[in-house]
Amino acid sequence: MKRWLAAYAAAFFAFLHLPLLTLAVFSFNSSRFTVWQHFSLDWYRAMFHDPQILEGTRNSVIIALLATAISTIVGTLCAYGLWKRGSRMLTGALYLSLVTPEIVTGISLLALFQWAFRWLGWQLGIFTVVLAHVAFSIAFVVIVVSARLRTISPTLEEAAMDLGANEWQAFWHVTLPALIPGIVAAALLALTVSFDDYVITSMVAGVDSQTLPMVIYAMARRGASPVINAISALITVFFGILILVSEKVREA
Amino acid sequence: MRLRSWFLFPAWIWLAALFAAPFAIVMAYSFLTRGVYGGIEAPWTAESYQRLADPLYFAIVVRSFAIALAATAICLVLAFPAALFIARAPRHKNLYLQLVMLPFWTSFLVRTYAWIFLLRDTGLINTALQAIGLIHHPLPLLYNDGAVLLGLVYAYLPFMVLPIFATLERLDPSLAEAAADLGARPLSTLFRVIIPLSKPGIVAGCVLVFIPCLGAYLTPDLLGGGRTVMIGNLVQNQFTTARDWPFGSAISIVLMLLVVAGLWAFLRRESEPLV
């Protein structure tokens, strides 16, 4: 049974990893067909000369950085507040926002923006995408930071306050420094989910805010192209590095 | 305690403006009427909900359930032995777990695109099968319910492995030894001791896979072709092409209710809170 299990596990890991590996391998193929010719970096070159991909990447980076900054701050403060004393309503809303199907989040934010813009006269754009990303990434931040907070004893802050620190000082000098690894891990997670999102973004983006996933989606819809393989390989490496860094930070 | 109120203030704004408000608007729209040009008008009505009983739409709801259930069952069958292998591995447990999580951390869109690359008519699988002469015409692998199912299983498999691994890991190995001492063969130990005892992990994994599968949009959209395969595509379609926001809102509300029911069933069992 042991040997069967090991053989099965090998097949299981192959199923998980081979699709992405072959995708990456064929990004170095000189032919645009799925027949191996010889090694080439043409598709990577094509990628860096595609104005849509460049603009999408730029938009994605701006949106991800802004959304990450906002959701990390709001989520960390929220996690700390809930750690002090829970709130069933807030916790319930955070859970719900996590399990809401992305398409439902997308259309409801679109409905909100359209409704609000009737009076404000604004239009969908980078700003609405950032708000939407903040909306769905806060719950991720709260969960990661809360996990870190659970390893911290509340008696530390009590001791600080017995020694004359006020609430703010106890937070700033005692709890916050111990939280940094959790906050960094949460920020990296928020960055990943923001940079990756297609469904919600596509509902609330305007003409000037096409993100990289939207460009990839449009290309995939038109049929496969080795350029998508190249972007995919780069994105996978990029995410891989982000996750490795966040794991290292979390272990610290 | 004053500090806590200040710290929670932005989160309450998030809850009111970006969580409750959009939901309330969709709720209101679902009871209104579609205007001639796709706007939203009075009168208030429950007509959009009644339309869901239309066989055309009801079939999509049923198919979504069927696909989500099938994906959950396949994930369970595929994930259990893998979780068992990792839980019993004498070393490298963390490495194996990271190998399970690794594809999950890469872009969802990229993981879905990988299957387009493999399954399409000129994709790797068809090209390879034709090259070795097994088939002469490409097999229709992409743009059907099977491709959607495969995409969902691939996307959510890690959600099934991790909770099952967590319960198997905590399982006392002496229980399996006792069963063996009492004459149980390995397979009967597996089915009569190990699987019943890992039920909490199995239930958690099933809910974690079933909920996102039921509301899936991107996978059926890309791998299912242009057809409206699942509820998520129906919602998107009503908000874009069909421009029937009241009906799209009603479907969203029903989908949310289904998801909340699933979450509630899960939280009733799960004692350890995330937040």
XYZ file of C-alpha atoms in Angstrom:
527
model
C 0.000 0.000 0.000
C 2.882 2.304 0.824
C 4.385 1.947 -2.630
C 1.007 2.507 -4.305
C 0.552 5.654 -2.281
C 3.957 7.001 -3.291
C 3.303 6.242 -6.964
C -0.055 7.953 -6.708
C 1.490 10.989 -5.027
C 3.984 11.311 -7.869
C 1.138 11.295 -10.416
C -0.792 13.784 -8.272
C 2.089 16.261 -8.155
C 2.621 15.812 -11.892
C -1.038 16.717 -12.489
C -0.623 19.840 -10.349
C 2.622 21.038 -11.894
C 2.959 19.723 -15.457
C 0.368 22.077 -17.011
C 2.207 25.148 -15.722
C 5.623 23.683 -16.542
C 4.747 22.868 -20.157
C 3.185 26.306 -20.476
C 6.473 27.855 -19.407
C 8.588 25.547 -21.600
C 6.631 26.459 -24.737
C 7.134 30.163 -24.073
C 10.714 29.518 -25.269
C 9.609 27.790 -28.473
C 10.392 29.621 -31.713
C 7.231 28.312 -33.447
C 3.824 29.753 -32.718
C 2.426 26.207 -32.968
C 2.580 23.640 -30.199
C 5.408 21.746 -31.908
C 8.862 22.260 -30.497
C 11.264 23.867 -32.994
C 14.129 25.486 -31.190
C 14.892 27.782 -28.293
C 14.017 31.433 -28.748
C 13.200 34.517 -26.709
C 11.034 36.018 -29.479
C 7.811 35.869 -27.444
C 9.425 37.681 -24.543
C 10.671 40.332 -26.953
C 7.187 40.605 -28.487
C 5.730 41.002 -25.019
C 7.947 43.969 -24.199
C 6.930 45.666 -27.446
C 3.187 45.201 -27.020
C 1.723 48.580 -25.948
C -1.393 46.965 -24.421
C 0.650 44.621 -22.246
C 2.907 47.475 -21.126
C -0.035 49.715 -20.275
C -1.872 46.865 -18.550
C 1.192 46.083 -16.455
C 1.607 49.738 -15.509
C -2.052 50.003 -14.478
C -1.900 46.721 -12.566
C 1.173 47.837 -10.625
C -0.329 51.231 -9.721
C -3.660 49.667 -8.686
C -2.054 46.837 -6.711
C 0.266 49.212 -4.808
C -2.512 51.663 -3.906
C -5.028 48.949 -2.979
C -2.405 47.084 -0.925
C -1.409 50.203 1.004
C -5.008 51.052 1.899
C -6.206 47.534 2.691
C -3.101 46.718 4.749
C -3.614 49.765 6.969
C -7.375 49.329 7.351
C -7.089 45.541 7.772
C -4.297 45.740 10.366
C -6.136 48.324 12.449
C -9.282 46.205 12.185
C -7.497 43.010 13.233
C -6.010 44.820 16.246
C -9.396 46.261 17.209
C -11.050 42.850 16.954
C -8.221 41.319 18.987
C -8.983 43.767 21.808
C -12.675 42.911 21.707
C -14.528 40.982 19.032
C -17.431 42.210 16.956
C -19.724 39.553 15.584
C -21.067 41.895 12.936
C -17.680 42.933 11.573
C -16.339 39.376 11.692
C -19.461 38.101 9.963
C -19.120 40.704 7.206
C -15.454 39.781 6.704
C -16.316 36.075 6.384
C -19.133 36.900 3.979
C -16.899 39.080 1.817
C -14.488 36.132 1.577
C -17.089 33.646 0.359
C -19.084 35.982 -1.882
C -18.617 34.760 -5.462
C -16.322 37.181 -7.277
C -18.866 37.861 -9.983
C -21.423 38.929 -7.352
C -18.891 41.262 -5.703
C -18.109 42.643 -9.163
C -21.662 43.399 -10.221
C -22.687 44.796 -6.829
C -19.719 47.202 -6.774
C -20.556 48.166 -10.364
C -24.159 48.818 -9.301
C -22.912 50.933 -6.367
C -20.533 52.997 -8.510
C -23.108 53.576 -11.259
C -25.668 54.596 -8.653
C -23.312 56.976 -6.850
C -21.970 58.470 -10.093
C -25.436 59.598 -11.139
C -24.996 62.438 -8.665
C -21.257 62.850 -8.710
C -20.731 62.783 -12.467
C -17.624 60.588 -12.196
C -16.678 57.687 -14.429
C -15.297 54.211 -13.962
C -11.507 54.233 -13.936
C -8.395 53.398 -11.931
C -10.012 54.926 -8.859
C -12.999 52.540 -8.915
C -10.731 49.546 -9.508
C -8.622 50.509 -6.474
C -11.756 50.838 -4.317
C -12.998 47.450 -5.531
C -9.649 45.808 -4.763
C -9.630 47.349 -1.289
C -13.157 45.988 -0.809
C -12.171 42.362 -1.361
C -8.616 42.297 -0.006
C -9.313 43.680 3.491
C -10.620 40.310 4.710
C -7.361 38.582 3.628
C -5.303 41.142 5.559
C -7.450 40.804 8.694
C -7.132 37.003 8.672
C -3.344 36.971 8.251
C -2.740 39.701 10.845
C -5.221 38.075 13.269
C -3.302 34.802 13.021
C -0.159 36.665 14.095
C -1.993 38.514 16.890
C -3.128 35.212 18.381
C 0.523 34.384 19.082
C 0.943 37.575 21.108
C 0.001 37.612 24.768
C -2.251 40.514 25.823
C -0.368 40.600 29.131
C 2.535 42.333 27.333
C 0.410 45.414 26.699
C -0.997 45.233 30.222
C 2.547 45.207 31.590
C 3.448 48.207 29.433
C 0.410 50.080 30.706
C 1.191 49.187 34.324
C 4.570 50.767 33.691
C 2.885 53.979 32.583
C 2.347 53.612 28.842
C -0.952 54.810 27.435
C -3.034 52.734 25.016
C -1.392 54.236 21.946
C 2.149 53.768 23.278
C 1.397 50.172 24.235
C 0.209 49.526 20.674
C 3.017 51.415 18.952
C 5.964 50.217 21.029
C 4.853 46.753 22.157
C 2.330 45.064 19.857
C 3.065 46.688 16.494
C 6.772 45.673 16.342
C 5.786 42.064 17.087
C 3.154 42.258 14.347
C 5.459 43.411 11.532
C 6.037 39.927 10.007
C 2.276 39.331 9.918
C 1.647 42.743 8.367
C 4.269 42.201 5.664
C 2.850 38.754 4.870
C -0.655 40.243 4.724
C 0.496 43.039 2.417
C 2.148 40.551 0.066
C -1.032 38.470 0.008
C -3.110 41.588 -0.721
C -0.658 42.502 -3.495
C -1.025 39.025 -5.009
C -4.825 38.932 -4.963
C -5.019 42.480 -6.317
C -2.504 41.903 -9.109
C -4.218 38.648 -10.097
C -7.866 39.676 -10.047
C -9.730 39.588 -13.329
C -13.438 39.045 -12.573
C -14.134 41.976 -10.244
C -11.739 44.294 -12.091
C -13.379 43.662 -15.450
C -16.730 44.760 -14.053
C -15.572 48.077 -12.556
C -12.716 49.091 -14.891
C -13.053 51.949 -17.342
C -11.429 52.429 -20.741
C -8.298 53.935 -19.200
C -7.820 51.240 -16.575
C -7.287 47.958 -18.434
C -5.177 45.775 -16.144
C -2.730 43.025 -17.102
C -5.202 40.191 -16.315
C -7.757 41.938 -18.551
C -5.228 42.063 -21.407
C -4.348 38.388 -20.888
C -8.037 37.468 -20.798
C -8.734 39.286 -24.065
C -5.783 37.493 -25.694
C -6.838 34.084 -24.318
C -10.357 34.691 -25.613
C -8.984 35.282 -29.107
C -7.148 31.952 -28.913
C -3.842 30.828 -27.485
C -0.663 32.717 -28.289
C 2.888 32.005 -27.154
C 3.004 35.603 -25.916
C 0.509 34.594 -23.201
C 2.824 31.700 -22.322
C 5.642 34.189 -21.883
C 3.596 36.538 -19.672
C 2.304 33.542 -17.707
C 5.812 32.277 -17.063
C 6.937 35.714 -15.873
C 3.875 36.178 -13.649
C 4.368 32.721 -12.135
C 8.003 33.490 -11.317
C 7.001 36.897 -9.929
C 4.294 35.397 -7.687
C 6.637 32.586 -6.677
C 9.215 35.089 -5.444
C 6.565 37.118 -3.598
C 5.278 34.015 -1.814
C 8.759 32.781 -0.925
C 9.552 36.179 0.590
C 6.265 36.219 2.509
C 6.874 32.686 3.858
C 10.337 33.688 5.042
C 8.937 36.820 6.695
C 6.142 34.896 8.379
C 8.581 32.367 9.795
C 10.743 35.154 11.217
C -10.581 50.959 24.829
C -10.980 54.340 23.055
C -8.156 53.340 20.735
C -10.076 50.251 19.646
C -13.005 52.361 18.425
C -10.683 54.571 16.374
C -8.930 51.551 14.911
C -12.169 49.873 13.914
C -13.568 53.069 12.370
C -12.127 52.548 8.839
C -13.320 48.943 8.900
C -16.857 50.079 9.721
C -16.679 52.494 6.797
C -15.587 49.575 4.617
C -18.507 47.533 5.909
C -21.047 50.296 5.284
C -19.785 51.699 1.972
C -18.159 48.757 0.197
C -20.001 45.779 1.654
C -23.507 46.645 2.895
C -24.294 49.455 0.424
C -23.566 47.491 -2.774
C -25.472 44.541 -1.383
C -28.463 46.750 -0.485
C -28.486 48.270 -3.975
C -28.436 44.844 -5.632
C -31.184 43.722 -3.265
C -33.297 46.760 -4.247
C -32.607 46.309 -7.983
C -33.692 42.679 -7.783
C -37.218 43.848 -6.899
C -37.408 46.536 -9.617
C -38.213 46.362 -13.311
C -35.966 46.528 -16.354
C -36.498 49.713 -18.387
C -36.825 49.788 -22.164
C -33.189 50.846 -22.637
C -31.820 48.578 -19.957
C -32.264 50.999 -17.056
C -33.966 50.264 -13.760
C -37.504 51.465 -13.187
C -40.498 51.157 -10.909
C -42.769 49.315 -10.191
C -41.543 47.077 -7.418
C -42.096 43.455 -8.274
C -40.860 39.926 -7.539
C -40.991 39.049 -11.220
C -37.222 38.587 -11.548
C -37.311 35.862 -8.910
C -40.231 34.150 -10.607
C -38.267 34.083 -13.860
C -35.680 31.856 -12.195
C -38.294 29.091 -12.247
C -38.283 29.295 -16.065
C -36.946 25.902 -17.274
C -34.238 27.668 -19.306
C -32.715 29.359 -16.241
C -33.562 26.618 -13.804
C -31.562 24.216 -15.967
C -28.503 26.462 -15.528
C -28.965 26.458 -11.739
C -29.258 22.669 -11.734
C -26.214 22.301 -13.987
C -24.175 24.603 -11.728
C -25.045 22.396 -8.774
C -24.209 19.260 -10.724
C -20.847 20.619 -11.908
C -19.945 21.945 -8.444
C -20.908 18.638 -6.794
C -18.993 16.620 -9.370
C -15.922 18.856 -8.959
C -16.131 18.428 -5.170
C -16.431 14.633 -5.441
C -13.512 14.377 -7.886
C -11.382 16.652 -5.699
C -12.156 14.449 -2.692
C -11.191 11.234 -4.481
C -7.993 12.785 -5.875
C -6.994 14.656 -2.718
C -7.533 12.000 -0.034
C -4.724 9.617 -1.047
C -2.409 12.582 -1.602
C -3.212 13.943 1.870
C -2.672 10.467 3.327
C 0.704 10.229 1.598
C 1.819 13.611 2.947
C 0.540 12.889 6.472
C 2.434 9.570 6.542
C 5.611 10.840 4.906
C 8.485 10.318 7.358
C 10.116 13.589 6.224
C 9.761 16.528 3.778
C 6.168 17.098 4.894
C 6.507 20.864 4.546
C 8.024 20.538 1.098
C 5.092 18.399 -0.061
C 2.598 20.865 1.384
C 4.308 23.714 -0.410
C 4.203 21.712 -3.633
C 0.444 21.403 -3.155
C 0.082 25.128 -2.544
C 2.487 26.319 -5.246
C 0.103 26.264 -8.236
C -2.508 27.849 -6.021
C -0.279 30.849 -5.518
C 0.243 31.460 -9.202
C -2.298 33.507 -11.080
C -5.779 31.983 -11.384
C -6.032 33.273 -14.936
C -2.713 31.648 -15.860
C -3.799 28.313 -14.375
C -6.994 28.419 -16.426
C -5.144 29.479 -19.566
C -2.802 26.513 -19.131
C -5.740 24.206 -19.869
C -6.654 26.160 -23.013
C -3.054 25.674 -24.091
C -3.229 21.931 -23.411
C -6.760 21.085 -24.558
C -7.496 23.202 -27.640
C -7.609 21.635 -31.131
C -4.014 22.654 -31.845
C -3.022 22.223 -28.194
C -0.321 20.040 -26.754
C -2.462 16.961 -26.098
C -4.090 16.874 -29.544
C -0.811 17.651 -31.288
C 0.976 14.892 -29.402
C -1.774 12.321 -30.005
C -1.771 13.149 -33.719
C 2.005 13.003 -33.911
C 2.101 9.457 -32.591
C -0.743 8.534 -34.938
C -3.300 7.618 -32.267
C -5.896 9.992 -33.707
C -6.256 11.675 -37.095
C -8.567 14.535 -36.177
C -8.235 16.642 -33.049
C -10.463 15.517 -30.186
C -12.973 18.166 -29.003
C -11.392 18.500 -25.563
C -12.015 22.189 -24.941
C -15.232 24.235 -24.689
C -17.461 21.639 -23.040
C -18.674 20.832 -19.523
C -15.884 18.307 -19.069
C -13.247 20.988 -19.623
C -15.024 23.236 -17.096
C -15.049 20.390 -14.575
C -11.355 19.716 -15.138
C -10.539 23.426 -14.741
C -12.469 23.644 -11.460
C -10.880 20.475 -10.048
C -7.436 21.786 -10.963
C -8.134 25.198 -9.445
C -9.539 24.060 -6.090
C -7.709 20.785 -5.412
C -5.398 22.399 -2.804
C -8.488 23.452 -0.786
C -9.339 19.772 -0.380
C -5.836 18.484 0.389
C -5.026 20.910 3.215
C -7.963 20.307 5.631
C -7.848 16.527 5.077
C -4.103 16.552 5.719
C -4.705 18.563 8.901
C -7.068 15.938 10.372
C -4.978 12.960 9.200
C -1.905 14.550 10.759
C -3.646 14.789 14.145
C -4.890 11.193 13.935
C -3.365 8.884 16.536
C -1.335 6.277 14.556
C -1.993 3.677 17.260
C -5.630 3.494 16.086
C -4.576 2.096 12.719
C -2.101 -0.224 14.459
C -4.849 -1.470 16.769
C -7.056 -2.216 13.761
C -4.194 -4.125 12.144
C -3.504 -6.052 15.366
C -7.139 -7.060 15.457
C -6.773 -8.515 11.974
C -8.032 -5.745 9.712
C -6.447 -5.640 6.280
C -4.976 -2.247 5.189
C -7.952 -1.408 2.964
C -10.515 -2.221 5.602
C -8.522 -0.171 8.142
C -8.642 2.678 5.656
C -12.387 2.520 5.060
C -13.519 1.599 8.567
C -11.067 3.523 10.744
C -9.124 6.240 8.950
C -11.787 7.672 6.645
C -14.528 7.866 9.331
C -12.089 9.582 11.708
C -11.026 12.145 9.107
C -14.614 13.245 8.514
C -14.107 16.795 9.895
C -11.353 17.445 7.350
C -13.382 15.886 4.557
C -16.398 18.046 5.378
C -14.279 21.206 5.592
C -12.572 20.404 2.298
C -15.874 19.688 0.550
C -17.364 23.020 1.656
C -14.187 24.925 0.731
C -14.310 23.437 -2.775
C -18.069 23.443 -3.301
C -18.669 27.118 -2.402
C -16.256 28.677 -4.918
C -17.221 26.111 -7.583
C -20.895 26.971 -7.290
C -20.183 30.660 -7.867
C -17.456 30.093 -10.465
C -17.373 32.488 -13.373
C -13.948 32.659 -14.995
C -13.366 28.904 -15.419
C -16.698 28.153 -17.164
C -16.315 31.354 -19.182
C -12.883 30.475 -20.575
C -13.081 26.677 -20.744
C -16.801 26.328 -21.498
C -16.748 28.401 -24.659
C -19.317 31.070 -25.412
C -22.247 29.269 -23.793
C -23.850 30.165 -20.487
C -22.627 27.217 -18.462
C -23.072 28.185 -14.813
C -24.900 30.682 -12.569
C -21.894 33.016 -12.521
C -21.992 33.357 -16.317
C -25.730 34.011 -16.185
C -25.173 36.875 -13.716
C -22.406 38.390 -15.832
C -24.486 38.016 -18.977
C -27.457 39.867 -17.446
C -25.244 42.758 -16.375
C -23.431 43.124 -19.713
C -24.968 41.706 -22.903
C -28.597 41.340 -21.828
C -28.606 44.540 -19.743
C -31.290 43.155 -17.455
C -29.928 44.346 -14.114
C -33.017 43.430 -12.045
C -32.850 39.814 -13.209
C -29.057 39.702 -12.798
C -29.482 41.092 -9.275
C -32.116 38.486 -8.393
C -29.801 35.663 -9.544
C -26.958 37.200 -7.495
C -29.122 37.297 -4.378
C -30.139 33.654 -4.823
C -26.500 32.677 -5.411
C -25.478 34.554 -2.248
C -28.184 32.774 -0.241
C -26.926 29.394 -1.462
C -23.344 30.313 -0.533
C -24.355 31.600 2.904
C -26.251 28.373 3.548
C -23.073 26.456 2.731
C -20.947 28.695 4.948
C -23.404 28.375 7.809
C -23.302 24.589 7.583
C -19.507 24.812 7.689
C -19.218 27.253 10.611
C -21.571 25.142 12.696
C -18.935 22.404 12.611
C -15.758 24.456 12.598
C -14.838 25.488 16.133
C -11.617 27.332 15.396
C -12.264 30.897 14.203
C -10.149 32.578 11.545
C -10.587 36.084 12.895
